[in-house]
N, C-alpha and C. Protein backbone atom coordinates (compact mmCIF):
# COMPACT_ATOMS: atom_id res chain seq x y z
N LEU A 1 92.36 92.08 187.72
CA LEU A 1 91.09 92.75 187.57
C LEU A 1 90.89 93.86 188.58
N GLY A 2 91.65 93.87 189.62
CA GLY A 2 91.55 94.94 190.58
C GLY A 2 90.53 94.71 191.68
N PHE A 3 89.96 93.50 191.78
CA PHE A 3 88.99 93.24 192.83
C PHE A 3 89.64 93.30 194.21
N TRP A 4 90.83 92.73 194.32
CA TRP A 4 91.48 92.68 195.63
C TRP A 4 91.93 94.06 196.07
N GLU A 5 92.38 94.88 195.12
CA GLU A 5 92.83 96.22 195.50
C GLU A 5 91.67 97.09 195.97
N THR A 6 90.49 96.88 195.40
CA THR A 6 89.34 97.68 195.81
C THR A 6 88.70 97.15 197.07
N GLY A 7 89.01 95.93 197.45
CA GLY A 7 88.45 95.35 198.66
C GLY A 7 87.07 94.76 198.46
N LEU A 8 86.65 94.54 197.21
CA LEU A 8 85.32 94.02 196.95
C LEU A 8 85.14 92.61 197.49
N LEU A 9 86.13 91.76 197.32
CA LEU A 9 86.00 90.37 197.74
C LEU A 9 86.52 90.12 199.15
N THR A 10 86.73 91.14 199.91
CA THR A 10 87.12 90.97 201.31
C THR A 10 85.86 90.98 202.17
N SER A 11 86.00 90.63 203.43
CA SER A 11 84.82 90.61 204.31
C SER A 11 84.24 92.02 204.48
N ASP A 12 85.09 93.02 204.52
CA ASP A 12 84.60 94.40 204.64
C ASP A 12 83.85 94.82 203.37
N GLY A 13 84.39 94.44 202.21
CA GLY A 13 83.73 94.77 200.95
C GLY A 13 82.38 94.09 200.82
N LEU A 14 82.31 92.83 201.22
CA LEU A 14 81.04 92.11 201.15
C LEU A 14 80.04 92.67 202.16
N ARG A 15 80.52 93.13 203.30
CA ARG A 15 79.63 93.73 204.29
C ARG A 15 79.03 95.04 203.75
N HIS A 16 79.80 95.75 202.94
CA HIS A 16 79.29 96.99 202.35
C HIS A 16 78.35 96.74 201.17
N LEU A 17 78.25 95.51 200.72
CA LEU A 17 77.31 95.17 199.65
C LEU A 17 75.90 94.90 200.19
N ILE A 18 75.77 94.70 201.48
CA ILE A 18 74.49 94.28 202.05
C ILE A 18 73.40 95.32 201.81
N LEU A 19 73.62 96.57 202.17
CA LEU A 19 72.57 97.59 202.01
C LEU A 19 72.20 97.86 200.55
N PRO A 20 73.17 98.01 199.64
CA PRO A 20 72.76 98.18 198.24
C PRO A 20 71.99 96.96 197.70
N ALA A 21 72.41 95.76 198.09
CA ALA A 21 71.70 94.56 197.63
C ALA A 21 70.29 94.51 198.19
N LEU A 22 70.13 94.85 199.46
CA LEU A 22 68.79 94.90 200.05
C LEU A 22 67.93 95.96 199.39
N THR A 23 68.52 97.10 199.05
CA THR A 23 67.77 98.16 198.39
C THR A 23 67.27 97.71 197.03
N LEU A 24 68.16 97.12 196.24
CA LEU A 24 67.75 96.68 194.90
C LEU A 24 66.74 95.54 194.97
N SER A 25 66.91 94.63 195.92
CA SER A 25 65.97 93.51 196.00
C SER A 25 64.62 93.95 196.56
N SER A 26 64.60 94.93 197.44
CA SER A 26 63.33 95.36 198.02
C SER A 26 62.45 96.08 196.99
N ILE A 27 63.05 96.59 195.93
CA ILE A 27 62.27 97.23 194.88
C ILE A 27 61.39 96.21 194.17
N MET A 28 61.94 95.02 193.93
CA MET A 28 61.22 94.01 193.15
C MET A 28 60.52 92.96 194.00
N LEU A 29 60.84 92.88 195.27
CA LEU A 29 60.28 91.84 196.12
C LEU A 29 58.75 91.85 196.18
N PRO A 30 58.08 92.99 196.35
CA PRO A 30 56.61 92.96 196.38
C PRO A 30 55.98 92.40 195.10
N LEU A 31 56.56 92.72 193.96
CA LEU A 31 56.05 92.20 192.70
C LEU A 31 56.14 90.68 192.66
N PHE A 32 57.28 90.14 193.05
CA PHE A 32 57.47 88.70 193.02
C PHE A 32 56.61 87.99 194.06
N ILE A 33 56.42 88.60 195.22
CA ILE A 33 55.57 87.99 196.24
C ILE A 33 54.13 87.90 195.74
N ARG A 34 53.62 88.99 195.17
CA ARG A 34 52.25 88.97 194.63
C ARG A 34 52.12 87.96 193.50
N LEU A 35 53.14 87.90 192.65
CA LEU A 35 53.11 86.99 191.51
C LEU A 35 53.09 85.53 191.97
N VAL A 36 53.95 85.18 192.91
CA VAL A 36 54.00 83.81 193.41
C VAL A 36 52.71 83.46 194.13
N ARG A 37 52.20 84.38 194.93
CA ARG A 37 50.96 84.11 195.65
C ARG A 37 49.81 83.85 194.68
N GLY A 38 49.65 84.72 193.70
CA GLY A 38 48.57 84.54 192.73
C GLY A 38 48.72 83.27 191.92
N ALA A 39 49.94 82.97 191.49
CA ALA A 39 50.16 81.76 190.69
C ALA A 39 49.92 80.51 191.53
N MET A 40 50.36 80.52 192.79
CA MET A 40 50.15 79.35 193.64
C MET A 40 48.67 79.15 193.95
N LEU A 41 47.94 80.22 194.22
CA LEU A 41 46.50 80.09 194.45
C LEU A 41 45.80 79.54 193.22
N ASP A 42 46.23 79.97 192.06
CA ASP A 42 45.65 79.47 190.81
C ASP A 42 45.98 77.99 190.61
N GLU A 43 47.23 77.62 190.83
CA GLU A 43 47.65 76.23 190.60
C GLU A 43 47.03 75.28 191.62
N LEU A 44 46.89 75.71 192.87
CA LEU A 44 46.33 74.82 193.90
C LEU A 44 44.86 74.53 193.66
N GLY A 45 44.20 75.28 192.80
CA GLY A 45 42.81 75.02 192.49
C GLY A 45 42.59 74.10 191.31
N HIS A 46 43.65 73.68 190.64
CA HIS A 46 43.49 72.82 189.46
C HIS A 46 43.17 71.37 189.84
N ASP A 47 42.62 70.66 188.86
CA ASP A 47 42.21 69.28 189.09
C ASP A 47 43.38 68.36 189.42
N TYR A 48 44.52 68.55 188.77
CA TYR A 48 45.63 67.63 189.01
C TYR A 48 46.18 67.76 190.43
N VAL A 49 46.02 68.92 191.04
CA VAL A 49 46.44 69.08 192.44
C VAL A 49 45.46 68.36 193.36
N ARG A 50 44.18 68.49 193.07
CA ARG A 50 43.18 67.75 193.86
C ARG A 50 43.36 66.25 193.69
N THR A 51 43.70 65.83 192.49
CA THR A 51 43.94 64.40 192.25
C THR A 51 45.15 63.91 193.03
N ALA A 52 46.21 64.69 193.06
CA ALA A 52 47.40 64.30 193.82
C ALA A 52 47.08 64.20 195.31
N ARG A 53 46.27 65.14 195.80
CA ARG A 53 45.87 65.07 197.21
C ARG A 53 45.01 63.83 197.47
N ALA A 54 44.11 63.53 196.54
CA ALA A 54 43.23 62.37 196.70
C ALA A 54 44.01 61.06 196.66
N LYS A 55 45.11 61.04 195.92
CA LYS A 55 45.95 59.83 195.87
C LYS A 55 46.79 59.65 197.13
N GLY A 56 46.79 60.66 197.99
CA GLY A 56 47.51 60.53 199.25
C GLY A 56 48.89 61.14 199.26
N ALA A 57 49.20 61.99 198.30
CA ALA A 57 50.51 62.65 198.28
C ALA A 57 50.60 63.62 199.46
N SER A 58 51.78 63.72 200.01
CA SER A 58 51.97 64.62 201.15
C SER A 58 51.77 66.07 200.70
N PRO A 59 51.36 66.92 201.62
CA PRO A 59 51.16 68.34 201.25
C PRO A 59 52.43 68.99 200.69
N LEU A 60 53.58 68.62 201.24
CA LEU A 60 54.83 69.19 200.73
C LEU A 60 55.07 68.75 199.29
N ARG A 61 54.81 67.50 199.00
CA ARG A 61 54.99 67.01 197.62
C ARG A 61 54.01 67.69 196.67
N VAL A 62 52.78 67.88 197.11
CA VAL A 62 51.78 68.55 196.27
C VAL A 62 52.23 69.98 195.98
N TRP A 63 52.71 70.67 197.01
CA TRP A 63 53.14 72.06 196.82
C TRP A 63 54.36 72.15 195.92
N LEU A 64 55.37 71.32 196.19
CA LEU A 64 56.63 71.45 195.46
C LEU A 64 56.57 70.83 194.07
N SER A 65 56.08 69.61 193.98
CA SER A 65 56.14 68.89 192.70
C SER A 65 55.05 69.32 191.72
N HIS A 66 53.88 69.61 192.25
CA HIS A 66 52.77 69.87 191.35
C HIS A 66 52.49 71.37 191.18
N ALA A 67 52.33 72.07 192.27
CA ALA A 67 51.90 73.47 192.17
C ALA A 67 53.05 74.43 191.90
N LEU A 68 54.12 74.32 192.68
CA LEU A 68 55.20 75.31 192.56
C LEU A 68 55.90 75.24 191.21
N ARG A 69 56.05 74.05 190.68
CA ARG A 69 56.74 73.92 189.39
C ARG A 69 56.00 74.70 188.30
N ASN A 70 54.69 74.61 188.28
CA ASN A 70 53.91 75.34 187.28
C ASN A 70 53.77 76.81 187.63
N ALA A 71 53.83 77.15 188.91
CA ALA A 71 53.73 78.55 189.32
C ALA A 71 55.02 79.31 189.03
N LEU A 72 56.12 78.60 188.84
CA LEU A 72 57.39 79.26 188.58
C LEU A 72 57.49 79.83 187.16
N LEU A 73 56.68 79.33 186.23
CA LEU A 73 56.76 79.82 184.85
C LEU A 73 56.53 81.33 184.73
N PRO A 74 55.45 81.88 185.29
CA PRO A 74 55.31 83.34 185.19
C PRO A 74 56.38 84.09 185.97
N LEU A 75 56.85 83.50 187.06
CA LEU A 75 57.89 84.14 187.85
C LEU A 75 59.19 84.25 187.06
N VAL A 76 59.53 83.21 186.32
CA VAL A 76 60.74 83.23 185.50
C VAL A 76 60.60 84.26 184.38
N ALA A 77 59.42 84.30 183.75
CA ALA A 77 59.21 85.25 182.66
C ALA A 77 59.30 86.70 183.14
N VAL A 78 58.64 87.00 184.24
CA VAL A 78 58.68 88.37 184.77
C VAL A 78 60.06 88.69 185.31
N GLY A 79 60.73 87.71 185.90
CA GLY A 79 62.08 87.93 186.40
C GLY A 79 63.04 88.33 185.30
N GLY A 80 62.89 87.73 184.14
CA GLY A 80 63.74 88.11 183.01
C GLY A 80 63.48 89.54 182.54
N LEU A 81 62.22 89.94 182.58
CA LEU A 81 61.89 91.30 182.17
C LEU A 81 62.32 92.34 183.20
N GLN A 82 62.41 91.93 184.45
CA GLN A 82 62.76 92.87 185.51
C GLN A 82 64.25 93.21 185.54
N ILE A 83 65.05 92.56 184.72
CA ILE A 83 66.47 92.90 184.65
C ILE A 83 66.63 94.36 184.22
N GLY A 84 65.77 94.82 183.32
CA GLY A 84 65.83 96.22 182.90
C GLY A 84 65.55 97.17 184.04
N THR A 85 64.58 96.83 184.88
CA THR A 85 64.29 97.64 186.05
C THR A 85 65.47 97.65 187.00
N LEU A 86 66.09 96.51 187.16
CA LEU A 86 67.26 96.41 188.04
C LEU A 86 68.40 97.29 187.54
N VAL A 87 68.64 97.27 186.23
CA VAL A 87 69.69 98.12 185.66
C VAL A 87 69.36 99.59 185.86
N ALA A 88 68.09 99.94 185.70
CA ALA A 88 67.69 101.34 185.87
C ALA A 88 67.86 101.79 187.32
N TYR A 89 67.51 100.94 188.26
CA TYR A 89 67.60 101.32 189.66
C TYR A 89 69.03 101.28 190.20
N THR A 90 69.95 100.66 189.48
CA THR A 90 71.33 100.72 189.94
C THR A 90 71.86 102.15 189.88
N LEU A 91 71.36 102.93 188.93
CA LEU A 91 71.76 104.35 188.88
C LEU A 91 71.41 105.06 190.18
N LEU A 92 70.19 104.85 190.65
CA LEU A 92 69.75 105.48 191.89
C LEU A 92 70.51 104.93 193.09
N THR A 93 70.69 103.63 193.13
CA THR A 93 71.38 103.01 194.26
C THR A 93 72.83 103.45 194.34
N GLU A 94 73.49 103.55 193.20
CA GLU A 94 74.87 104.02 193.21
C GLU A 94 74.97 105.45 193.70
N THR A 95 73.98 106.26 193.37
CA THR A 95 73.99 107.65 193.81
C THR A 95 73.74 107.75 195.32
N VAL A 96 72.77 107.00 195.82
CA VAL A 96 72.43 107.07 197.24
C VAL A 96 73.58 106.57 198.11
N PHE A 97 74.19 105.46 197.71
CA PHE A 97 75.25 104.88 198.52
C PHE A 97 76.64 105.39 198.14
N GLN A 98 76.70 106.33 197.24
CA GLN A 98 77.96 106.95 196.80
C GLN A 98 79.00 105.89 196.45
N TRP A 99 78.57 104.94 195.66
CA TRP A 99 79.44 103.87 195.22
C TRP A 99 79.43 103.86 193.70
N PRO A 100 80.37 104.56 193.08
CA PRO A 100 80.33 104.68 191.63
C PRO A 100 80.51 103.33 190.94
N GLY A 101 79.64 103.10 189.97
CA GLY A 101 79.70 101.87 189.19
C GLY A 101 79.39 102.18 187.74
N MET A 102 78.80 101.20 187.05
CA MET A 102 78.50 101.40 185.64
C MET A 102 77.42 102.46 185.41
N GLY A 103 76.46 102.55 186.32
CA GLY A 103 75.44 103.57 186.18
C GLY A 103 76.01 104.97 186.28
N PHE A 104 76.90 105.17 187.24
CA PHE A 104 77.57 106.46 187.39
C PHE A 104 78.43 106.76 186.17
N LEU A 105 79.10 105.74 185.67
CA LEU A 105 79.92 105.90 184.47
C LEU A 105 79.06 106.32 183.28
N PHE A 106 77.87 105.71 183.16
CA PHE A 106 76.95 106.05 182.08
C PHE A 106 76.48 107.50 182.20
N LEU A 107 76.11 107.91 183.41
CA LEU A 107 75.66 109.30 183.59
C LEU A 107 76.77 110.30 183.28
N GLU A 108 77.98 109.99 183.70
CA GLU A 108 79.11 110.87 183.38
C GLU A 108 79.35 110.93 181.88
N ALA A 109 79.22 109.78 181.21
CA ALA A 109 79.42 109.76 179.76
C ALA A 109 78.36 110.59 179.04
N VAL A 110 77.13 110.55 179.54
CA VAL A 110 76.06 111.34 178.93
C VAL A 110 76.31 112.83 179.15
N THR A 111 76.69 113.21 180.36
CA THR A 111 76.91 114.64 180.62
C THR A 111 78.12 115.18 179.88
N ARG A 112 79.10 114.34 179.61
CA ARG A 112 80.30 114.78 178.90
C ARG A 112 80.23 114.49 177.40
N ALA A 113 79.09 113.98 176.95
CA ALA A 113 78.86 113.67 175.53
C ALA A 113 79.93 112.71 174.99
N ASP A 114 80.23 111.69 175.77
CA ASP A 114 81.19 110.66 175.36
C ASP A 114 80.42 109.58 174.59
N ILE A 115 80.26 109.80 173.30
CA ILE A 115 79.43 108.93 172.46
C ILE A 115 79.91 107.48 172.45
N PRO A 116 81.21 107.21 172.31
CA PRO A 116 81.64 105.80 172.31
C PRO A 116 81.31 105.07 173.62
N LEU A 117 81.45 105.75 174.75
CA LEU A 117 81.15 105.11 176.03
C LEU A 117 79.65 104.89 176.21
N VAL A 118 78.85 105.86 175.79
CA VAL A 118 77.39 105.70 175.86
C VAL A 118 76.96 104.55 174.97
N THR A 119 77.52 104.47 173.78
CA THR A 119 77.19 103.39 172.85
C THR A 119 77.59 102.04 173.43
N THR A 120 78.77 101.97 174.02
CA THR A 120 79.24 100.72 174.62
C THR A 120 78.32 100.28 175.75
N TYR A 121 77.92 101.22 176.59
CA TYR A 121 77.02 100.90 177.70
C TYR A 121 75.68 100.38 177.17
N LEU A 122 75.13 101.04 176.17
CA LEU A 122 73.84 100.62 175.63
C LEU A 122 73.93 99.27 174.95
N VAL A 123 75.05 99.00 174.26
CA VAL A 123 75.24 97.68 173.65
C VAL A 123 75.35 96.62 174.74
N PHE A 124 76.06 96.94 175.82
CA PHE A 124 76.18 96.00 176.94
C PHE A 124 74.83 95.69 177.56
N VAL A 125 74.01 96.72 177.77
CA VAL A 125 72.68 96.50 178.35
C VAL A 125 71.81 95.70 177.38
N GLY A 126 71.91 95.98 176.08
CA GLY A 126 71.18 95.19 175.09
C GLY A 126 71.62 93.73 175.10
N LEU A 127 72.92 93.50 175.19
CA LEU A 127 73.45 92.13 175.27
C LEU A 127 72.97 91.44 176.54
N LEU A 128 72.90 92.19 177.63
CA LEU A 128 72.39 91.64 178.89
C LEU A 128 70.94 91.17 178.72
N PHE A 129 70.13 91.96 178.02
CA PHE A 129 68.74 91.57 177.77
C PHE A 129 68.67 90.32 176.90
N VAL A 130 69.48 90.25 175.87
CA VAL A 130 69.45 89.08 174.98
C VAL A 130 69.85 87.82 175.73
N VAL A 131 70.92 87.90 176.50
CA VAL A 131 71.38 86.73 177.27
C VAL A 131 70.34 86.34 178.31
N THR A 132 69.77 87.32 179.00
CA THR A 132 68.77 87.04 180.02
C THR A 132 67.54 86.38 179.41
N ASN A 133 67.05 86.89 178.30
CA ASN A 133 65.87 86.29 177.67
C ASN A 133 66.15 84.91 177.13
N THR A 134 67.37 84.66 176.67
CA THR A 134 67.74 83.31 176.24
C THR A 134 67.72 82.36 177.42
N ILE A 135 68.27 82.79 178.54
CA ILE A 135 68.26 81.95 179.75
C ILE A 135 66.82 81.72 180.23
N VAL A 136 65.98 82.75 180.16
CA VAL A 136 64.57 82.60 180.54
C VAL A 136 63.88 81.58 179.65
N ASP A 137 64.14 81.62 178.35
CA ASP A 137 63.55 80.64 177.43
C ASP A 137 64.00 79.23 177.76
N ILE A 138 65.27 79.05 178.06
CA ILE A 138 65.80 77.72 178.37
C ILE A 138 65.21 77.20 179.68
N VAL A 139 65.14 78.06 180.70
CA VAL A 139 64.57 77.65 181.98
C VAL A 139 63.08 77.35 181.83
N SER A 140 62.37 78.13 181.03
CA SER A 140 60.94 77.86 180.79
C SER A 140 60.75 76.52 180.12
N LEU A 141 61.62 76.20 179.19
CA LEU A 141 61.55 74.91 178.51
C LEU A 141 61.83 73.77 179.48
N MET A 142 62.75 73.98 180.42
CA MET A 142 63.05 72.94 181.41
C MET A 142 61.90 72.77 182.41
N LEU A 143 61.24 73.86 182.77
CA LEU A 143 60.14 73.78 183.73
C LEU A 143 58.89 73.17 183.13
N ASP A 144 58.62 73.47 181.87
CA ASP A 144 57.41 72.96 181.22
C ASP A 144 57.78 72.39 179.86
N PRO A 145 57.90 71.07 179.76
CA PRO A 145 58.29 70.47 178.49
C PRO A 145 57.25 70.63 177.38
N ARG A 146 56.04 71.07 177.72
CA ARG A 146 55.03 71.29 176.68
C ARG A 146 55.33 72.51 175.84
N ILE A 147 56.17 73.40 176.35
CA ILE A 147 56.55 74.60 175.60
C ILE A 147 57.47 74.17 174.47
N SER A 148 57.18 74.66 173.28
CA SER A 148 57.98 74.32 172.12
C SER A 148 58.42 75.60 171.44
N PHE A 149 59.68 75.63 171.04
CA PHE A 149 60.20 76.80 170.34
C PHE A 149 60.27 76.56 168.84
N GLU A 150 59.69 75.47 168.39
CA GLU A 150 59.67 75.19 166.95
C GLU A 150 58.55 76.00 166.32
N GLY A 151 58.79 76.46 165.11
CA GLY A 151 57.78 77.21 164.39
C GLY A 151 56.70 76.30 163.84
N THR A 152 55.53 76.85 163.55
CA THR A 152 54.46 76.06 162.96
C THR A 152 54.66 76.02 161.46
N ARG A 153 54.22 74.93 160.87
CA ARG A 153 54.37 74.77 159.42
C ARG A 153 53.05 74.70 158.75
């Protein structure tokens, strides 16, 4: 695959991944922080959380078992949608850090009117969305068993 020749899986290659990874994660971090904060504040005000506290459950158990599990549902849903933002910002990140990747390849294909390569990239991104949304649906079903994907009759 050429990973070893490029040095990606070496300690030097992994060290060079730190800044691009921090850049891409810092774009979405404020959104997720606000989302988790709002969802946790909402969940901690529900009756079942007060009931768990009244029964003598430890604060950690109340936070993790009762509130956080239900607060993760919107986080998972938004996280799946943010994959598109992540793909879009990889173009900018690759340009800033001068590390050519798929985004750079896509831009070159567009400027050179390489229709098969542009089509392949767009199909790949579409497939990425389909797989991501399928995983989001499965994780949502695991987090909240009340969710049903069966149609109504």
